[in-house]
Amino acid sequence: MSATELTTRKARERAGVPDGQPLLSVQDLTLHYPIRGGIVSRQTGTVRAVDGVSFDVFPGETLGIVGESGCGKSTTGRAIIRLENPTSGAVVFEGRDLAGLNTRELRRVRLDLQMVFQDPYSSLNPQKRIGDLLAEPLLAHRRASRKVAGERVTEMLDRVGLSAQFKGRYPHELSGGQRQRVGIARALMLDPTLLVLDEPVSALDVSIQAQVLNLLRDLQTELGLTYVFISHGLGAVRYISDRIVVMYLGKVMEVATTADLFAGPRHPYTETLLDAYPAPNPHQRGRERIVVEGDVPNAAKPPSGCVFHTRCPFAREKCRTEEPRLTGGAQGGSHAFACHFPLGEAA
Ligand SMILES: Nc1ncnc2c1ncn2[C@@H]1O[C@H](COP(=O)(O)OP(=O)(O)O)[C@@H](O)[C@H]1O
Ligand SMILES: [Mg+2]
């Protein structure tokens, strides 16, 4: 059995998910922020941060979410772990719709869903020592006595590659990479099944990024973890993801396995991301680069039809008027894309 199969089996068993079923299913998720203005704070508009997003995440896999800044990746991540309530749509985790749970059930389920942020510094209380910061989740949820918590902290520090000496240090005494290791350790203290990692390596030097990504991979295999890995950088997403969701202006443009996405993107937007990403040999690909112009449109005034049409070099009349549906079923493992005139098809 390969490492991947082992991870899948371990993750499935831990979460009690039947064979072939997703651990997490995001269904037509929408999260709109009101824009308020004027002295009476009237609602003057709506930011469509996430607008009808669907995808599945299977036990033991890493699903990458990629797209330019502002396309709704973080909002999607926050809605998954219920840091924010969606405007509509469903988040089904371990077979249960989170919206249908009462406060107590939700609190219980949320222990299985943890988030790792870009900058652990802002989520780690600077006044507290690393040992206390790591023991905190266990003690707060009455999962362990002080003594047992202390032992678990030593064990977890070891798992993330830090010595027990770090227990007595303060966050500001650590390097960025060490701090992110602590952030990961803290997220793992309550034995979650799924981690939502929002730009976890984006603030780190490139050499440190690889170390942290390798650590995440090792932890995934050892502990049977499932990841949603969010990044605006295609390099990190490619390195760690089994499948990738490409987002643009709050919508899913394309979903495919990492291999399929890089070998043959179907959505012109994906192609522009690949072009911006330095390939090992840019001439190998034997085709012209797609150049997009202009900035990402305002999410409060998304373009009609296909939201990408204002920047797409292939846009035709239909793209301006009719919104393309995601083909191929984003809920499964197949290659899906939302484009009227996908790449790789005779026009
Ligand atoms: N709390 C908020 N209030 C209003 N608008 C927000 C809020 N958070 C994010 N947005 C807007 O929602 C859109 C998506 O943001 P975000 O999810 O942070 O994107 P990403 O993580 O892909 O950079 C952006 O237009 C952003 O300005
Ligand atoms: Mg973000």
PDB file of C-alpha atoms in Angstrom, residues 144-305:
ATOM      1  CA  ALA A 144      -6.237  16.790  29.818  1.00  0.00           C
ATOM      2  CA  SER A 145      -4.804  17.517  33.231  1.00  0.00           C
ATOM      3  CA  ARG A 146      -1.939  20.017  33.450  1.00  0.00           C
ATOM      4  CA  LYS A 147       0.570  17.206  33.678  1.00  0.00           C
ATOM      5  CA  VAL A 148      -0.773  15.267  30.687  1.00  0.00           C
ATOM      6  CA  ALA A 149      -1.102  18.506  28.701  1.00  0.00           C
ATOM      7  CA  GLY A 150       2.564  19.224  29.391  1.00  0.00           C
ATOM      8  CA  GLU A 151       3.541  15.828  28.053  1.00  0.00           C
ATOM      9  CA  ARG A 152       1.383  16.336  24.969  1.00  0.00           C
ATOM     10  CA  VAL A 153       3.063  19.704  24.366  1.00  0.00           C
ATOM     11  CA  THR A 154       6.522  18.113  24.426  1.00  0.00           C
ATOM     12  CA  GLU A 155       5.343  15.406  22.044  1.00  0.00           C
ATOM     13  CA  MET A 156       3.742  17.888  19.659  1.00  0.00           C
ATOM     14  CA  LEU A 157       6.793  20.174  19.664  1.00  0.00           C
ATOM     15  CA  ASP A 158       8.848  17.147  18.686  1.00  0.00           C
ATOM     16  CA  ARG A 159       6.411  16.287  15.887  1.00  0.00           C
ATOM     17  CA  VAL A 160       6.779  19.753  14.379  1.00  0.00           C
ATOM     18  CA  GLY A 161      10.563  19.662  14.686  1.00  0.00           C
ATOM     19  CA  LEU A 162      11.096  21.848  17.757  1.00  0.00           C
ATOM     20  CA  SER A 163      12.901  20.835  20.950  1.00  0.00           C
ATOM     21  CA  ALA A 164      11.248  20.870  24.380  1.00  0.00           C
ATOM     22  CA  GLN A 165      13.280  24.001  25.179  1.00  0.00           C
ATOM     23  CA  PHE A 166      10.817  26.021  23.122  1.00  0.00           C
ATOM     24  CA  LYS A 167       8.215  25.569  25.859  1.00  0.00           C
ATOM     25  CA  GLY A 168       9.767  28.394  27.882  1.00  0.00           C
ATOM     26  CA  ARG A 169      10.161  30.844  24.991  1.00  0.00           C
ATOM     27  CA  TYR A 170       7.914  33.702  23.916  1.00  0.00           C
ATOM     28  CA  PRO A 171       6.552  34.084  20.357  1.00  0.00           C
ATOM     29  CA  HIS A 172       8.799  37.098  19.610  1.00  0.00           C
ATOM     30  CA  GLU A 173      11.883  35.001  20.339  1.00  0.00           C
ATOM     31  CA  LEU A 174      11.094  32.681  17.433  1.00  0.00           C
ATOM     32  CA  SER A 175      11.850  32.953  13.714  1.00  0.00           C
ATOM     33  CA  GLY A 176       8.991  33.058  11.207  1.00  0.00           C
ATOM     34  CA  GLY A 177       9.403  29.391  10.365  1.00  0.00           C
ATOM     35  CA  GLN A 178       9.528  28.355  14.029  1.00  0.00           C
ATOM     36  CA  ARG A 179       6.455  30.439  14.736  1.00  0.00           C
ATOM     37  CA  GLN A 180       4.546  28.739  11.940  1.00  0.00           C
ATOM     38  CA  ARG A 181       5.594  25.357  13.362  1.00  0.00           C
ATOM     39  CA  VAL A 182       4.061  26.465  16.666  1.00  0.00           C
ATOM     40  CA  GLY A 183       0.926  27.615  14.802  1.00  0.00           C
ATOM     41  CA  ILE A 184       0.618  24.172  13.222  1.00  0.00           C
ATOM     42  CA  ALA A 185       1.293  22.411  16.538  1.00  0.00           C
ATOM     43  CA  ARG A 186      -1.400  24.467  18.225  1.00  0.00           C
ATOM     44  CA  ALA A 187      -3.933  23.587  15.533  1.00  0.00           C
ATOM     45  CA  LEU A 188      -3.119  19.903  16.048  1.00  0.00           C
ATOM     46  CA  MET A 189      -3.424  19.807  19.850  1.00  0.00           C
ATOM     47  CA  LEU A 190      -7.075  18.690  19.759  1.00  0.00           C
ATOM     48  CA  ASP A 191      -6.552  15.964  17.117  1.00  0.00           C
ATOM     49  CA  PRO A 192      -8.514  17.587  14.278  1.00  0.00           C
ATOM     50  CA  THR A 193      -9.324  15.635  11.116  1.00  0.00           C
ATOM     51  CA  LEU A 194      -9.255  18.645   8.788  1.00  0.00           C
ATOM     52  CA  LEU A 195      -6.958  21.659   8.680  1.00  0.00           C
ATOM     53  CA  VAL A 196      -7.771  24.781   6.693  1.00  0.00           C
ATOM     54  CA  LEU A 197      -4.386  26.377   6.010  1.00  0.00           C
ATOM     55  CA  ASP A 198      -4.722  29.983   4.833  1.00  0.00           C
ATOM     56  CA  GLU A 199      -1.484  31.110   3.152  1.00  0.00           C
ATOM     57  CA  PRO A 200       0.565  29.219   5.770  1.00  0.00           C
ATOM     58  CA  VAL A 201       3.902  29.730   4.011  1.00  0.00           C
ATOM     59  CA  SER A 202       3.280  32.962   2.088  1.00  0.00           C
ATOM     60  CA  ALA A 203       5.125  35.127   4.634  1.00  0.00           C
ATOM     61  CA  LEU A 204       8.179  32.841   4.839  1.00  0.00           C
ATOM     62  CA  ASP A 205      11.462  32.852   2.908  1.00  0.00           C
ATOM     63  CA  VAL A 206      11.423  30.403   0.007  1.00  0.00           C
ATOM     64  CA  SER A 207      13.900  28.001   1.656  1.00  0.00           C
ATOM     65  CA  ILE A 208      11.817  27.941   4.833  1.00  0.00           C
ATOM     66  CA  GLN A 209       8.620  27.477   2.821  1.00  0.00           C
ATOM     67  CA  ALA A 210       9.845  24.121   1.531  1.00  0.00           C
ATOM     68  CA  GLN A 211      10.668  22.945   5.063  1.00  0.00           C
ATOM     69  CA  VAL A 212       7.226  23.848   6.357  1.00  0.00           C
ATOM     70  CA  LEU A 213       5.505  22.252   3.332  1.00  0.00           C
ATOM     71  CA  ASN A 214       7.489  19.051   3.896  1.00  0.00           C
ATOM     72  CA  LEU A 215       6.531  19.106   7.562  1.00  0.00           C
ATOM     73  CA  LEU A 216       2.856  19.428   6.578  1.00  0.00           C
ATOM     74  CA  ARG A 217       3.192  16.462   4.233  1.00  0.00           C
ATOM     75  CA  ASP A 218       4.825  14.315   6.909  1.00  0.00           C
ATOM     76  CA  LEU A 219       2.192  15.233   9.481  1.00  0.00           C
ATOM     77  CA  GLN A 220      -0.541  14.405   6.989  1.00  0.00           C
ATOM     78  CA  THR A 221       0.807  10.883   6.512  1.00  0.00           C
ATOM     79  CA  GLU A 222       1.550  10.269  10.192  1.00  0.00           C
ATOM     80  CA  LEU A 223      -1.744  11.580  11.526  1.00  0.00           C
ATOM     81  CA  GLY A 224      -4.133  10.889   8.639  1.00  0.00           C
ATOM     82  CA  LEU A 225      -4.990  14.560   8.117  1.00  0.00           C
ATOM     83  CA  THR A 226      -7.019  16.214   5.379  1.00  0.00           C
ATOM     84  CA  TYR A 227      -6.005  19.686   4.205  1.00  0.00           C
ATOM     85  CA  VAL A 228      -7.616  22.634   2.486  1.00  0.00           C
ATOM     86  CA  PHE A 229      -4.538  24.598   1.441  1.00  0.00           C
ATOM     87  CA  ILE A 230      -5.154  28.209   0.436  1.00  0.00           C
ATOM     88  CA  SER A 231      -2.526  30.261  -1.376  1.00  0.00           C
ATOM     89  CA  HIS A 232      -2.218  32.956  -4.024  1.00  0.00           C
ATOM     90  CA  GLY A 233       1.076  31.340  -5.022  1.00  0.00           C
ATOM     91  CA  LEU A 234       0.839  28.496  -7.482  1.00  0.00           C
ATOM     92  CA  GLY A 235       4.227  27.067  -6.500  1.00  0.00           C
ATOM     93  CA  ALA A 236       3.249  26.056  -2.969  1.00  0.00           C
ATOM     94  CA  VAL A 237      -0.183  24.870  -4.093  1.00  0.00           C
ATOM     95  CA  ARG A 238       1.329  22.695  -6.816  1.00  0.00           C
ATOM     96  CA  TYR A 239       3.874  21.214  -4.429  1.00  0.00           C
ATOM     97  CA  ILE A 240       1.404  20.102  -1.794  1.00  0.00           C
ATOM     98  CA  SER A 241      -2.013  19.640  -3.451  1.00  0.00           C
ATOM     99  CA  ASP A 242      -3.607  16.509  -4.877  1.00  0.00           C
ATOM    100  CA  ARG A 243      -6.337  18.580  -6.495  1.00  0.00           C
ATOM    101  CA  ILE A 244      -6.691  22.303  -7.093  1.00  0.00           C
ATOM    102  CA  VAL A 245      -9.659  24.684  -7.146  1.00  0.00           C
ATOM    103  CA  VAL A 246      -9.038  27.882  -9.125  1.00  0.00           C
ATOM    104  CA  MET A 247     -11.090  30.858  -7.918  1.00  0.00           C
ATOM    105  CA  TYR A 248     -11.759  34.235  -9.502  1.00  0.00           C
ATOM    106  CA  LEU A 249     -14.046  36.961  -8.106  1.00  0.00           C
ATOM    107  CA  GLY A 250     -15.787  34.675  -5.652  1.00  0.00           C
ATOM    108  CA  LYS A 251     -16.403  31.864  -8.121  1.00  0.00           C
ATOM    109  CA  VAL A 252     -14.835  28.548  -9.071  1.00  0.00           C
ATOM    110  CA  MET A 253     -13.275  28.695 -12.532  1.00  0.00           C
ATOM    111  CA  GLU A 254     -11.728  25.239 -12.671  1.00  0.00           C
ATOM    112  CA  VAL A 255     -11.216  22.117 -10.544  1.00  0.00           C
ATOM    113  CA  ALA A 256      -8.748  19.367 -11.487  1.00  0.00           C
ATOM    114  CA  THR A 257      -6.047  17.109 -10.165  1.00  0.00           C
ATOM    115  CA  THR A 258      -2.747  18.939  -9.894  1.00  0.00           C
ATOM    116  CA  ALA A 259      -1.321  16.898 -12.777  1.00  0.00           C
ATOM    117  CA  ASP A 260      -4.287  17.593 -15.086  1.00  0.00           C
ATOM    118  CA  LEU A 261      -4.385  21.273 -14.243  1.00  0.00           C
ATOM    119  CA  PHE A 262      -0.749  21.809 -15.130  1.00  0.00           C
ATOM    120  CA  ALA A 263      -0.795  19.504 -18.159  1.00  0.00           C
ATOM    121  CA  GLY A 264      -3.914  20.970 -19.724  1.00  0.00           C
ATOM    122  CA  PRO A 265      -5.759  23.858 -18.139  1.00  0.00           C
ATOM    123  CA  ARG A 266      -9.195  24.359 -19.732  1.00  0.00           C
ATOM    124  CA  HIS A 267     -10.046  27.814 -18.381  1.00  0.00           C
ATOM    125  CA  PRO A 268      -8.194  30.816 -19.846  1.00  0.00           C
ATOM    126  CA  TYR A 269      -7.924  32.278 -16.338  1.00  0.00           C
ATOM    127  CA  THR A 270      -6.052  29.210 -15.115  1.00  0.00           C
ATOM    128  CA  GLU A 271      -3.742  29.540 -18.085  1.00  0.00           C
ATOM    129  CA  THR A 272      -2.895  33.116 -17.093  1.00  0.00           C
ATOM    130  CA  LEU A 273      -1.998  31.921 -13.597  1.00  0.00           C
ATOM    131  CA  LEU A 274       0.260  29.218 -15.025  1.00  0.00           C
ATOM    132  CA  ASP A 275       1.921  31.766 -17.281  1.00  0.00           C
ATOM    133  CA  ALA A 276       2.634  34.046 -14.358  1.00  0.00           C
ATOM    134  CA  TYR A 277       4.196  31.117 -12.525  1.00  0.00           C
ATOM    135  CA  PRO A 278       7.808  30.507 -13.534  1.00  0.00           C
ATOM    136  CA  ALA A 279       7.872  27.069 -15.134  1.00  0.00           C
ATOM    137  CA  PRO A 280      11.145  25.115 -15.092  1.00  0.00           C
ATOM    138  CA  ASN A 281      11.334  25.428 -18.877  1.00  0.00           C
ATOM    139  CA  PRO A 282       8.952  27.988 -20.334  1.00  0.00           C
ATOM    140  CA  HIS A 283       9.734  26.977 -23.951  1.00  0.00           C
ATOM    141  CA  GLN A 284       8.757  23.399 -23.365  1.00  0.00           C
ATOM    142  CA  ARG A 285       5.102  24.259 -23.424  1.00  0.00           C
ATOM    143  CA  GLY A 286       5.146  25.252 -27.085  1.00  0.00           C
ATOM    144  CA  ARG A 287       2.330  27.768 -27.195  1.00  0.00           C
ATOM    145  CA  GLU A 288       1.762  31.450 -26.886  1.00  0.00           C
ATOM    146  CA  ARG A 289       1.387  33.130 -23.559  1.00  0.00           C
ATOM    147  CA  ILE A 290      -1.953  34.609 -22.689  1.00  0.00           C
ATOM    148  CA  VAL A 291      -1.626  38.163 -21.539  1.00  0.00           C
ATOM    149  CA  VAL A 292      -4.410  39.639 -19.458  1.00  0.00           C
ATOM    150  CA  GLU A 293      -4.817  43.321 -19.005  1.00  0.00           C
ATOM    151  CA  GLY A 294      -6.259  45.444 -16.273  1.00  0.00           C
ATOM    152  CA  ASP A 295      -7.019  44.740 -12.653  1.00  0.00           C
ATOM    153  CA  VAL A 296      -9.408  42.344 -11.005  1.00  0.00           C
ATOM    154  CA  PRO A 297     -12.844  44.003 -11.139  1.00  0.00           C
ATOM    155  CA  ASN A 298     -14.547  45.218  -7.977  1.00  0.00           C
ATOM    156  CA  ALA A 299     -16.323  42.349  -6.185  1.00  0.00           C
ATOM    157  CA  ALA A 300     -19.181  44.741  -5.407  1.00  0.00           C
ATOM    158  CA  LYS A 301     -19.802  45.200  -9.144  1.00  0.00           C
ATOM    159  CA  PRO A 302     -18.899  41.891 -10.769  1.00  0.00           C
ATOM    160  CA  PRO A 303     -19.097  41.794 -14.587  1.00  0.00           C
ATOM    161  CA  SER A 304     -22.165  40.262 -16.235  1.00  0.00           C
ATOM    162  CA  GLY A 305     -22.018  36.805 -17.797  1.00  0.00           C
TER     163      GLY A 305
END
